[in-house]
Amino acid sequence: MIIKTLSEIKSSEITKETHFKNRRKLIKAAAASTAGLLLPDISQAAKAYINVPIGKYSATLGVTDFEDAANYTNYYEFTTNKTDSTVLARGLKTTPWSVTIEGEAEKTGTFQLEDILKNNLLEERIYRFRCVEAWSMVVPWIGFSLGKMLKQFKPTSKAKYVEFTTLYDPDIMIGQRSKVLHWPYVEGLRMDEAMHPLAFMATGMYDDILPNQNGAPLRLVVPWKYGFKSIKAIVKIRFTEKMPLTAWNRSAPNEYGFYANVNPNVSHPRWSQSRERILGASIFTPKRQTEIFNGYGAHVAKLYAGMNLSKSI
Amino acid sequence: MSRKTFWTISKVIFFILSLTPFLLLLYGVITDQLGANPIETLHFSLGDWALRFLCLGLAITPLKKITAIKELIRFRRMTGLFAFFYASLHFLVYIGLDLSFSLEQFIDEVPKSPYIIVGLFTYSLLIPLALTSTKGMQKRLGRQWQQLHKLVYLAAISAVVHYLWLVKLDLTEPLIYAALVFLLLGFRVIEPVFRKKYRAN
């Protein structure tokens, strides 16, 4: 299904993207042939999720190059540098992995990730991803519906919010040794946001398991919110009655709110949010206009009916 | 090798070295090796080099005084002009590539970004300095030239403010530059005091 609000995306935009990809491939091919060796393409065979069906809400958009999506990540647990995170995150051991469920739910405790995966059907969702730093990409995620997963733990009527926590391991996550943020990283959603069918838990991307720097083995994807809401390497999920104190909100409350919905009309206190730079685009491509709720307004705007979006940032 | 040839060769080497970051970036653009966000890579890198040359320019007088190598002063103009060169490219990348020369975007984005206003202010301080950098202008302006070129102190401070203000959280790098500028400007305050004492003794 194509999301209606995304129909505004000009076909030219997509064509251009393909053009870039081809250009990159041409350059790579040229480089390879100059070196006199053409390595066999073994990447396809080794991929973990090649037959995952495309799920609802996936937009037919020009997908960002894997290289770009995988080597431009904000992962402050390792570093504030977006490319160094690729190498630094390699040391993270993602198996075995367990997730602790706490708080206002009937079924709490610690669960192995593989057991969680058994109970949730994998699908692919091609989502747009918009960072608060005004860049964006389109990523084919592999994972499952967050809401369906949460329901399995039978949250009680007291569960008004759900809080997610990233692994805390400063021996490996060396960025946690400095105090740029309060560790461990915490994010949260209101229960109705978490139950929305667009909210997604990813274990993979681009037909394969998540690269460590992209949040392996389990990360959140909330496509209508700024990227920092999509917390990585989740080890704990807690159902709460009170609004969780999230990491960025805690460090700079006037700049980063709890909701963090993508909104071109509400500027960050230090920069405009009206446009976004498309990752992988050539240097002569103008920025694209940012859409409210990142283009998912038709689906999620009703969650915020009656709320002042310039106050509840 | 005569002393004169030595310094001429040094200047040529310094010129080539100073141009290298630009050539590497140009190569990166042509071969598409500037990563997922090439405009950002260009923009940040050019800004970094502008600030580095600004600091280097400010370091020349203190170095000359400490080492008593008077020829060092011959590098000051070139260093300053390289600071202006990188600052100009930094500005051009913002206006031309980031904003696609769109006045509409300029009007929308600049007032929302205090750090960009400070950046533009910094650049505007460098323009008169670059324009009056020739030997002819130096002679013509005489004493006023000295006064005018003190603007570089203000430019260095506002460049650091520009950097500090844009960073999301990790202030390490801009704070290193802030400390460096503080030292370089501090030297100019303290040195005359020491010199007086030394003479009195």
PDB file of C-alpha atoms in Angstrom, chain A residues 43-289:
ATOM      1  CA  SER A  43      26.592 -10.448  -0.359  1.00  0.00           C
ATOM      2  CA  GLN A  44      23.237 -11.714  -1.650  1.00  0.00           C
ATOM      3  CA  ALA A  45      23.726 -15.304  -0.541  1.00  0.00           C
ATOM      4  CA  ALA A  46      24.721 -14.400   3.011  1.00  0.00           C
ATOM      5  CA  LYS A  47      21.665 -12.260   3.764  1.00  0.00           C
ATOM      6  CA  ALA A  48      19.414 -13.396   6.586  1.00  0.00           C
ATOM      7  CA  TYR A  49      16.035 -12.055   5.543  1.00  0.00           C
ATOM      8  CA  ILE A  50      15.669 -12.383   1.784  1.00  0.00           C
ATOM      9  CA  ASN A  51      12.118 -13.747   1.709  1.00  0.00           C
ATOM     10  CA  VAL A  52      10.424 -11.441   4.174  1.00  0.00           C
ATOM     11  CA  PRO A  53       7.118 -10.135   2.769  1.00  0.00           C
ATOM     12  CA  ILE A  54       6.593  -6.404   2.332  1.00  0.00           C
ATOM     13  CA  GLY A  55       4.099  -5.247   4.933  1.00  0.00           C
ATOM     14  CA  LYS A  56       1.437  -2.577   5.020  1.00  0.00           C
ATOM     15  CA  TYR A  57       2.361   1.119   5.057  1.00  0.00           C
ATOM     16  CA  SER A  58       5.438   0.640   2.947  1.00  0.00           C
ATOM     17  CA  ALA A  59       5.927   3.517   0.585  1.00  0.00           C
ATOM     18  CA  THR A  60       7.283   3.035  -2.890  1.00  0.00           C
ATOM     19  CA  LEU A  61      10.104   5.490  -2.431  1.00  0.00           C
ATOM     20  CA  GLY A  62      13.614   5.652  -3.682  1.00  0.00           C
ATOM     21  CA  VAL A  63      15.488   3.688  -1.047  1.00  0.00           C
ATOM     22  CA  THR A  64      18.718   5.147   0.351  1.00  0.00           C
ATOM     23  CA  ASP A  65      21.914   3.278  -0.518  1.00  0.00           C
ATOM     24  CA  PHE A  66      22.776   0.721   2.166  1.00  0.00           C
ATOM     25  CA  GLU A  67      26.264   2.209   2.439  1.00  0.00           C
ATOM     26  CA  ASP A  68      24.812   5.591   3.311  1.00  0.00           C
ATOM     27  CA  ALA A  69      22.247   4.294   5.803  1.00  0.00           C
ATOM     28  CA  ALA A  70      24.861   2.104   7.484  1.00  0.00           C
ATOM     29  CA  ASN A  71      27.699   4.609   7.682  1.00  0.00           C
ATOM     30  CA  TYR A  72      25.986   7.736   8.876  1.00  0.00           C
ATOM     31  CA  THR A  73      24.568   6.930  12.287  1.00  0.00           C
ATOM     32  CA  ASN A  74      24.071   8.817  15.508  1.00  0.00           C
ATOM     33  CA  TYR A  75      25.060   6.326  18.156  1.00  0.00           C
ATOM     34  CA  TYR A  76      26.378   8.362  21.071  1.00  0.00           C
ATOM     35  CA  GLU A  77      26.863   5.175  23.118  1.00  0.00           C
ATOM     36  CA  PHE A  78      29.953   4.705  20.963  1.00  0.00           C
ATOM     37  CA  THR A  79      30.869   8.148  19.621  1.00  0.00           C
ATOM     38  CA  THR A  80      29.355  11.414  18.485  1.00  0.00           C
ATOM     39  CA  ASN A  81      30.989  10.845  15.076  1.00  0.00           C
ATOM     40  CA  LYS A  82      28.544   9.428  12.527  1.00  0.00           C
ATOM     41  CA  THR A  83      31.019   7.298  10.590  1.00  0.00           C
ATOM     42  CA  ASP A  84      33.323   6.099  13.380  1.00  0.00           C
ATOM     43  CA  SER A  85      30.315   4.381  14.974  1.00  0.00           C
ATOM     44  CA  THR A  86      30.463   1.720  12.239  1.00  0.00           C
ATOM     45  CA  VAL A  87      33.825   0.456  13.441  1.00  0.00           C
ATOM     46  CA  LEU A  88      33.369   1.122  17.157  1.00  0.00           C
ATOM     47  CA  ALA A  89      30.048  -0.766  17.329  1.00  0.00           C
ATOM     48  CA  ARG A  90      31.605  -3.939  15.911  1.00  0.00           C
ATOM     49  CA  GLY A  91      32.614  -5.046  19.392  1.00  0.00           C
ATOM     50  CA  LEU A  92      29.034  -5.250  20.603  1.00  0.00           C
ATOM     51  CA  LYS A  93      27.898  -8.840  21.193  1.00  0.00           C
ATOM     52  CA  THR A  94      24.289  -9.163  20.092  1.00  0.00           C
ATOM     53  CA  THR A  95      23.802 -12.888  20.819  1.00  0.00           C
ATOM     54  CA  PRO A  96      22.590 -14.046  23.222  1.00  0.00           C
ATOM     55  CA  TRP A  97      20.307 -11.084  23.896  1.00  0.00           C
ATOM     56  CA  SER A  98      17.495 -10.761  26.363  1.00  0.00           C
ATOM     57  CA  VAL A  99      14.860  -8.146  26.972  1.00  0.00           C
ATOM     58  CA  THR A 100      13.396  -7.446  30.400  1.00  0.00           C
ATOM     59  CA  ILE A 101       9.723  -6.547  30.595  1.00  0.00           C
ATOM     60  CA  GLU A 102       8.772  -4.554  33.682  1.00  0.00           C
ATOM     61  CA  GLY A 103       6.007  -2.477  35.197  1.00  0.00           C
ATOM     62  CA  GLU A 104       2.284  -2.340  34.590  1.00  0.00           C
ATOM     63  CA  ALA A 105       1.806  -5.617  32.765  1.00  0.00           C
ATOM     64  CA  GLU A 106       0.662  -9.133  33.662  1.00  0.00           C
ATOM     65  CA  LYS A 107       3.500 -10.910  31.941  1.00  0.00           C
ATOM     66  CA  THR A 108       6.781  -9.473  33.148  1.00  0.00           C
ATOM     67  CA  GLY A 109      10.254 -10.972  33.361  1.00  0.00           C
ATOM     68  CA  THR A 110      13.294 -11.505  31.208  1.00  0.00           C
ATOM     69  CA  PHE A 111      12.817 -13.018  27.763  1.00  0.00           C
ATOM     70  CA  GLN A 112      15.309 -14.274  25.244  1.00  0.00           C
ATOM     71  CA  LEU A 113      15.208 -12.314  21.996  1.00  0.00           C
ATOM     72  CA  GLU A 114      14.814 -15.495  19.960  1.00  0.00           C
ATOM     73  CA  ASP A 115      11.663 -16.361  21.933  1.00  0.00           C
ATOM     74  CA  ILE A 116      10.250 -12.895  21.264  1.00  0.00           C
ATOM     75  CA  LEU A 117      11.045 -13.333  17.575  1.00  0.00           C
ATOM     76  CA  LYS A 118       9.214 -16.691  17.484  1.00  0.00           C
ATOM     77  CA  ASN A 119       5.995 -14.995  18.524  1.00  0.00           C
ATOM     78  CA  ASN A 120       6.178 -12.137  16.029  1.00  0.00           C
ATOM     79  CA  LEU A 121       5.794 -12.370  12.290  1.00  0.00           C
ATOM     80  CA  LEU A 122       8.553 -10.637  10.385  1.00  0.00           C
ATOM     81  CA  GLU A 123       7.741  -8.194   7.610  1.00  0.00           C
ATOM     82  CA  GLU A 124       9.501  -5.474   5.666  1.00  0.00           C
ATOM     83  CA  ARG A 125       8.519  -1.827   6.024  1.00  0.00           C
ATOM     84  CA  ILE A 126      10.004   0.826   3.798  1.00  0.00           C
ATOM     85  CA  TYR A 127       9.867   3.939   5.925  1.00  0.00           C
ATOM     86  CA  ARG A 128      11.119   7.437   5.649  1.00  0.00           C
ATOM     87  CA  PHE A 129      13.467   8.395   8.501  1.00  0.00           C
ATOM     88  CA  ARG A 130      13.918  12.063   9.463  1.00  0.00           C
ATOM     89  CA  CYS A 131      16.620  13.113  11.911  1.00  0.00           C
ATOM     90  CA  VAL A 132      16.225  16.160  14.148  1.00  0.00           C
ATOM     91  CA  GLU A 133      19.465  17.394  12.525  1.00  0.00           C
ATOM     92  CA  ALA A 134      17.502  17.939   9.286  1.00  0.00           C
ATOM     93  CA  TRP A 135      18.679  15.010   7.184  1.00  0.00           C
ATOM     94  CA  SER A 136      16.565  12.117   5.985  1.00  0.00           C
ATOM     95  CA  MET A 137      16.720   8.716   4.382  1.00  0.00           C
ATOM     96  CA  VAL A 138      14.408   5.906   3.275  1.00  0.00           C
ATOM     97  CA  VAL A 139      15.126   2.562   4.902  1.00  0.00           C
ATOM     98  CA  PRO A 140      13.706  -0.915   4.213  1.00  0.00           C
ATOM     99  CA  TRP A 141      13.421  -2.213   7.778  1.00  0.00           C
ATOM    100  CA  ILE A 142      12.767  -5.831   8.712  1.00  0.00           C
ATOM    101  CA  GLY A 143      10.873  -6.426  11.941  1.00  0.00           C
ATOM    102  CA  PHE A 144       7.439  -6.638  13.459  1.00  0.00           C
ATOM    103  CA  SER A 145       4.615  -4.499  14.779  1.00  0.00           C
ATOM    104  CA  LEU A 146       5.484  -2.936  18.144  1.00  0.00           C
ATOM    105  CA  GLY A 147       1.856  -2.926  19.300  1.00  0.00           C
ATOM    106  CA  LYS A 148       1.300  -6.624  18.603  1.00  0.00           C
ATOM    107  CA  MET A 149       4.455  -7.471  20.477  1.00  0.00           C
ATOM    108  CA  LEU A 150       3.566  -5.320  23.484  1.00  0.00           C
ATOM    109  CA  LYS A 151       0.097  -6.862  23.744  1.00  0.00           C
ATOM    110  CA  GLN A 152       1.672 -10.275  24.340  1.00  0.00           C
ATOM    111  CA  PHE A 153       2.868  -8.993  27.724  1.00  0.00           C
ATOM    112  CA  LYS A 154      -0.712  -7.991  28.650  1.00  0.00           C
ATOM    113  CA  PRO A 155      -0.234  -4.382  29.809  1.00  0.00           C
ATOM    114  CA  THR A 156      -2.745  -3.409  32.516  1.00  0.00           C
ATOM    115  CA  SER A 157      -5.084  -0.418  32.460  1.00  0.00           C
ATOM    116  CA  LYS A 158      -2.469   1.470  34.486  1.00  0.00           C
ATOM    117  CA  ALA A 159      -0.015   1.320  31.585  1.00  0.00           C
ATOM    118  CA  LYS A 160      -0.232   4.802  30.073  1.00  0.00           C
ATOM    119  CA  TYR A 161       3.274   4.930  28.656  1.00  0.00           C
ATOM    120  CA  VAL A 162       5.946   2.535  27.566  1.00  0.00           C
ATOM    121  CA  GLU A 163       9.606   3.184  28.317  1.00  0.00           C
ATOM    122  CA  PHE A 164      12.541   1.652  26.415  1.00  0.00           C
ATOM    123  CA  THR A 165      16.124   1.400  27.668  1.00  0.00           C
ATOM    124  CA  THR A 166      19.339   0.781  25.732  1.00  0.00           C
ATOM    125  CA  LEU A 167      22.091  -1.521  26.959  1.00  0.00           C
ATOM    126  CA  TYR A 168      24.523   0.077  29.425  1.00  0.00           C
ATOM    127  CA  ASP A 169      27.989  -1.381  28.980  1.00  0.00           C
ATOM    128  CA  PRO A 170      30.734   1.268  29.068  1.00  0.00           C
ATOM    129  CA  ASP A 171      33.416  -1.395  28.531  1.00  0.00           C
ATOM    130  CA  ILE A 172      32.132  -1.887  24.993  1.00  0.00           C
ATOM    131  CA  MET A 173      30.018   1.211  24.498  1.00  0.00           C
ATOM    132  CA  ILE A 174      32.917   3.559  25.049  1.00  0.00           C
ATOM    133  CA  GLY A 175      30.850   6.667  24.409  1.00  0.00           C
ATOM    134  CA  GLN A 176      29.049   5.918  27.674  1.00  0.00           C
ATOM    135  CA  ARG A 177      32.269   6.750  29.527  1.00  0.00           C
ATOM    136  CA  SER A 178      31.732  10.415  28.725  1.00  0.00           C
ATOM    137  CA  LYS A 179      28.793  12.352  30.068  1.00  0.00           C
ATOM    138  CA  VAL A 180      27.402  13.788  26.833  1.00  0.00           C
ATOM    139  CA  LEU A 181      24.033  12.227  27.715  1.00  0.00           C
ATOM    140  CA  HIS A 182      22.704  10.597  30.864  1.00  0.00           C
ATOM    141  CA  TRP A 183      23.227   6.843  30.438  1.00  0.00           C
ATOM    142  CA  PRO A 184      21.610   4.465  29.756  1.00  0.00           C
ATOM    143  CA  TYR A 185      19.646   6.025  26.902  1.00  0.00           C
ATOM    144  CA  VAL A 186      15.927   6.047  27.587  1.00  0.00           C
ATOM    145  CA  GLU A 187      13.081   6.656  25.184  1.00  0.00           C
ATOM    146  CA  GLY A 188       9.341   6.400  25.493  1.00  0.00           C
ATOM    147  CA  LEU A 189       5.964   6.515  23.805  1.00  0.00           C
ATOM    148  CA  ARG A 190       2.458   7.144  24.953  1.00  0.00           C
ATOM    149  CA  MET A 191       0.536   3.834  24.956  1.00  0.00           C
ATOM    150  CA  ASP A 192      -1.667   4.826  22.013  1.00  0.00           C
ATOM    151  CA  GLU A 193       1.422   5.816  20.007  1.00  0.00           C
ATOM    152  CA  ALA A 194       3.087   2.510  20.799  1.00  0.00           C
ATOM    153  CA  MET A 195      -0.051   0.616  19.773  1.00  0.00           C
ATOM    154  CA  HIS A 196      -0.290   2.436  16.458  1.00  0.00           C
ATOM    155  CA  PRO A 197       0.257   0.018  13.567  1.00  0.00           C
ATOM    156  CA  LEU A 198       3.016   2.226  12.097  1.00  0.00           C
ATOM    157  CA  ALA A 199       5.186   1.818  15.216  1.00  0.00           C
ATOM    158  CA  PHE A 200       7.716  -0.874  14.458  1.00  0.00           C
ATOM    159  CA  MET A 201      10.400  -2.991  16.097  1.00  0.00           C
ATOM    160  CA  ALA A 202      13.278  -3.713  13.752  1.00  0.00           C
ATOM    161  CA  THR A 203      15.743  -6.565  13.841  1.00  0.00           C
ATOM    162  CA  GLY A 204      16.993  -6.094  10.311  1.00  0.00           C
ATOM    163  CA  MET A 205      17.313  -3.807   7.319  1.00  0.00           C
ATOM    164  CA  TYR A 206      18.112  -4.240   3.631  1.00  0.00           C
ATOM    165  CA  ASP A 207      17.192  -7.969   3.736  1.00  0.00           C
ATOM    166  CA  ASP A 208      19.744  -8.663   6.443  1.00  0.00           C
ATOM    167  CA  ILE A 209      20.132  -8.445  10.202  1.00  0.00           C
ATOM    168  CA  LEU A 210      20.741  -4.942  11.549  1.00  0.00           C
ATOM    169  CA  PRO A 211      24.344  -3.784  11.435  1.00  0.00           C
ATOM    170  CA  ASN A 212      25.484  -3.107  15.010  1.00  0.00           C
ATOM    171  CA  GLN A 213      25.750   0.637  14.394  1.00  0.00           C
ATOM    172  CA  ASN A 214      22.124   0.720  13.244  1.00  0.00           C
ATOM    173  CA  GLY A 215      20.879  -0.630  16.570  1.00  0.00           C
ATOM    174  CA  ALA A 216      21.291  -4.407  16.511  1.00  0.00           C
ATOM    175  CA  PRO A 217      19.825  -6.648  17.629  1.00  0.00           C
ATOM    176  CA  LEU A 218      16.579  -4.842  18.408  1.00  0.00           C
ATOM    177  CA  ARG A 219      15.595  -1.234  17.815  1.00  0.00           C
ATOM    178  CA  LEU A 220      12.504   0.891  17.665  1.00  0.00           C
ATOM    179  CA  VAL A 221      11.338   2.642  14.477  1.00  0.00           C
ATOM    180  CA  VAL A 222       8.755   5.412  14.821  1.00  0.00           C
ATOM    181  CA  PRO A 223       8.666   6.931  11.331  1.00  0.00           C
ATOM    182  CA  TRP A 224       6.592  10.027  12.146  1.00  0.00           C
ATOM    183  CA  LYS A 225       8.954  11.144  14.908  1.00  0.00           C
ATOM    184  CA  TYR A 226      12.510  12.467  14.819  1.00  0.00           C
ATOM    185  CA  GLY A 227      15.127   9.729  14.646  1.00  0.00           C
ATOM    186  CA  PHE A 228      16.317  10.020  18.248  1.00  0.00           C
ATOM    187  CA  LYS A 229      13.006   8.485  19.388  1.00  0.00           C
ATOM    188  CA  SER A 230      13.928   5.288  17.535  1.00  0.00           C
ATOM    189  CA  ILE A 231      16.060   3.859  20.340  1.00  0.00           C
ATOM    190  CA  LYS A 232      18.701   1.230  19.621  1.00  0.00           C
ATOM    191  CA  ALA A 233      19.927  -2.006  21.277  1.00  0.00           C
ATOM    192  CA  ILE A 234      16.899  -2.309  23.567  1.00  0.00           C
ATOM    193  CA  VAL A 235      17.345  -4.363  26.751  1.00  0.00           C
ATOM    194  CA  LYS A 236      14.360  -3.197  28.789  1.00  0.00           C
ATOM    195  CA  ILE A 237      10.741  -2.307  28.156  1.00  0.00           C
ATOM    196  CA  ARG A 238       8.745  -0.902  31.064  1.00  0.00           C
ATOM    197  CA  PHE A 239       5.040  -0.072  31.157  1.00  0.00           C
ATOM    198  CA  THR A 240       4.426   2.978  33.309  1.00  0.00           C
ATOM    199  CA  GLU A 241       1.701   5.269  34.522  1.00  0.00           C
ATOM    200  CA  LYS A 242       3.892   8.366  34.302  1.00  0.00           C
ATOM    201  CA  MET A 243       5.527   9.928  31.266  1.00  0.00           C
ATOM    202  CA  PRO A 244       9.105   8.583  31.054  1.00  0.00           C
ATOM    203  CA  LEU A 245      11.997  11.034  31.322  1.00  0.00           C
ATOM    204  CA  THR A 246      13.682  10.471  27.969  1.00  0.00           C
ATOM    205  CA  ALA A 247      17.417  10.971  27.352  1.00  0.00           C
ATOM    206  CA  TRP A 248      17.406  14.005  25.070  1.00  0.00           C
ATOM    207  CA  ASN A 249      14.502  15.615  26.863  1.00  0.00           C
ATOM    208  CA  ARG A 250      16.439  15.270  30.099  1.00  0.00           C
ATOM    209  CA  SER A 251      19.624  16.810  28.692  1.00  0.00           C
ATOM    210  CA  ALA A 252      18.032  19.749  26.831  1.00  0.00           C
ATOM    211  CA  PRO A 253      14.300  20.053  27.630  1.00  0.00           C
ATOM    212  CA  ASN A 254      13.845  23.289  25.673  1.00  0.00           C
ATOM    213  CA  GLU A 255      15.272  21.696  22.518  1.00  0.00           C
ATOM    214  CA  TYR A 256      13.960  18.134  22.608  1.00  0.00           C
ATOM    215  CA  GLY A 257      10.498  17.260  23.853  1.00  0.00           C
ATOM    216  CA  PHE A 258       8.893  13.952  24.731  1.00  0.00           C
ATOM    217  CA  TYR A 259       6.789  13.837  21.569  1.00  0.00           C
ATOM    218  CA  ALA A 260       9.406  14.892  18.974  1.00  0.00           C
ATOM    219  CA  ASN A 261       6.928  14.585  16.107  1.00  0.00           C
ATOM    220  CA  VAL A 262       8.393  15.683  12.781  1.00  0.00           C
ATOM    221  CA  ASN A 263       7.021  19.165  12.204  1.00  0.00           C
ATOM    222  CA  PRO A 264       8.334  21.626   9.610  1.00  0.00           C
ATOM    223  CA  ASN A 265       6.411  24.451  11.280  1.00  0.00           C
ATOM    224  CA  VAL A 266       8.131  24.185  14.638  1.00  0.00           C
ATOM    225  CA  SER A 267      11.811  25.083  14.478  1.00  0.00           C
ATOM    226  CA  HIS A 268      14.435  23.669  16.711  1.00  0.00           C
ATOM    227  CA  PRO A 269      15.572  26.592  18.925  1.00  0.00           C
ATOM    228  CA  ARG A 270      18.807  26.740  16.924  1.00  0.00           C
ATOM    229  CA  TRP A 271      17.797  25.719  13.408  1.00  0.00           C
ATOM    230  CA  SER A 272      14.915  25.471  10.968  1.00  0.00           C
ATOM    231  CA  GLN A 273      13.080  22.173  10.530  1.00  0.00           C
ATOM    232  CA  SER A 274      11.295  23.164   7.328  1.00  0.00           C
ATOM    233  CA  ARG A 275      13.646  21.289   5.001  1.00  0.00           C
ATOM    234  CA  GLU A 276      15.786  18.179   5.019  1.00  0.00           C
ATOM    235  CA  ARG A 277      18.936  17.001   3.288  1.00  0.00           C
ATOM    236  CA  ILE A 278      18.474  13.633   1.540  1.00  0.00           C
ATOM    237  CA  LEU A 279      21.299  11.237   2.379  1.00  0.00           C
ATOM    238  CA  GLY A 280      23.194  10.029  -0.671  1.00  0.00           C
ATOM    239  CA  ALA A 281      22.013  12.895  -2.846  1.00  0.00           C
ATOM    240  CA  SER A 282      24.548  14.759  -4.947  1.00  0.00           C
ATOM    241  CA  ILE A 283      25.881  18.070  -3.721  1.00  0.00           C
ATOM    242  CA  PHE A 284      23.690  19.948  -6.219  1.00  0.00           C
ATOM    243  CA  THR A 285      20.387  18.440  -5.052  1.00  0.00           C
ATOM    244  CA  PRO A 286      18.332  20.999  -3.162  1.00  0.00           C
ATOM    245  CA  LYS A 287      16.924  20.055   0.218  1.00  0.00           C
ATOM    246  CA  ARG A 288      13.402  18.660   0.221  1.00  0.00           C
ATOM    247  CA  GLN A 289      10.469  20.173   2.033  1.00  0.00           C
TER     248      GLN A 289
END
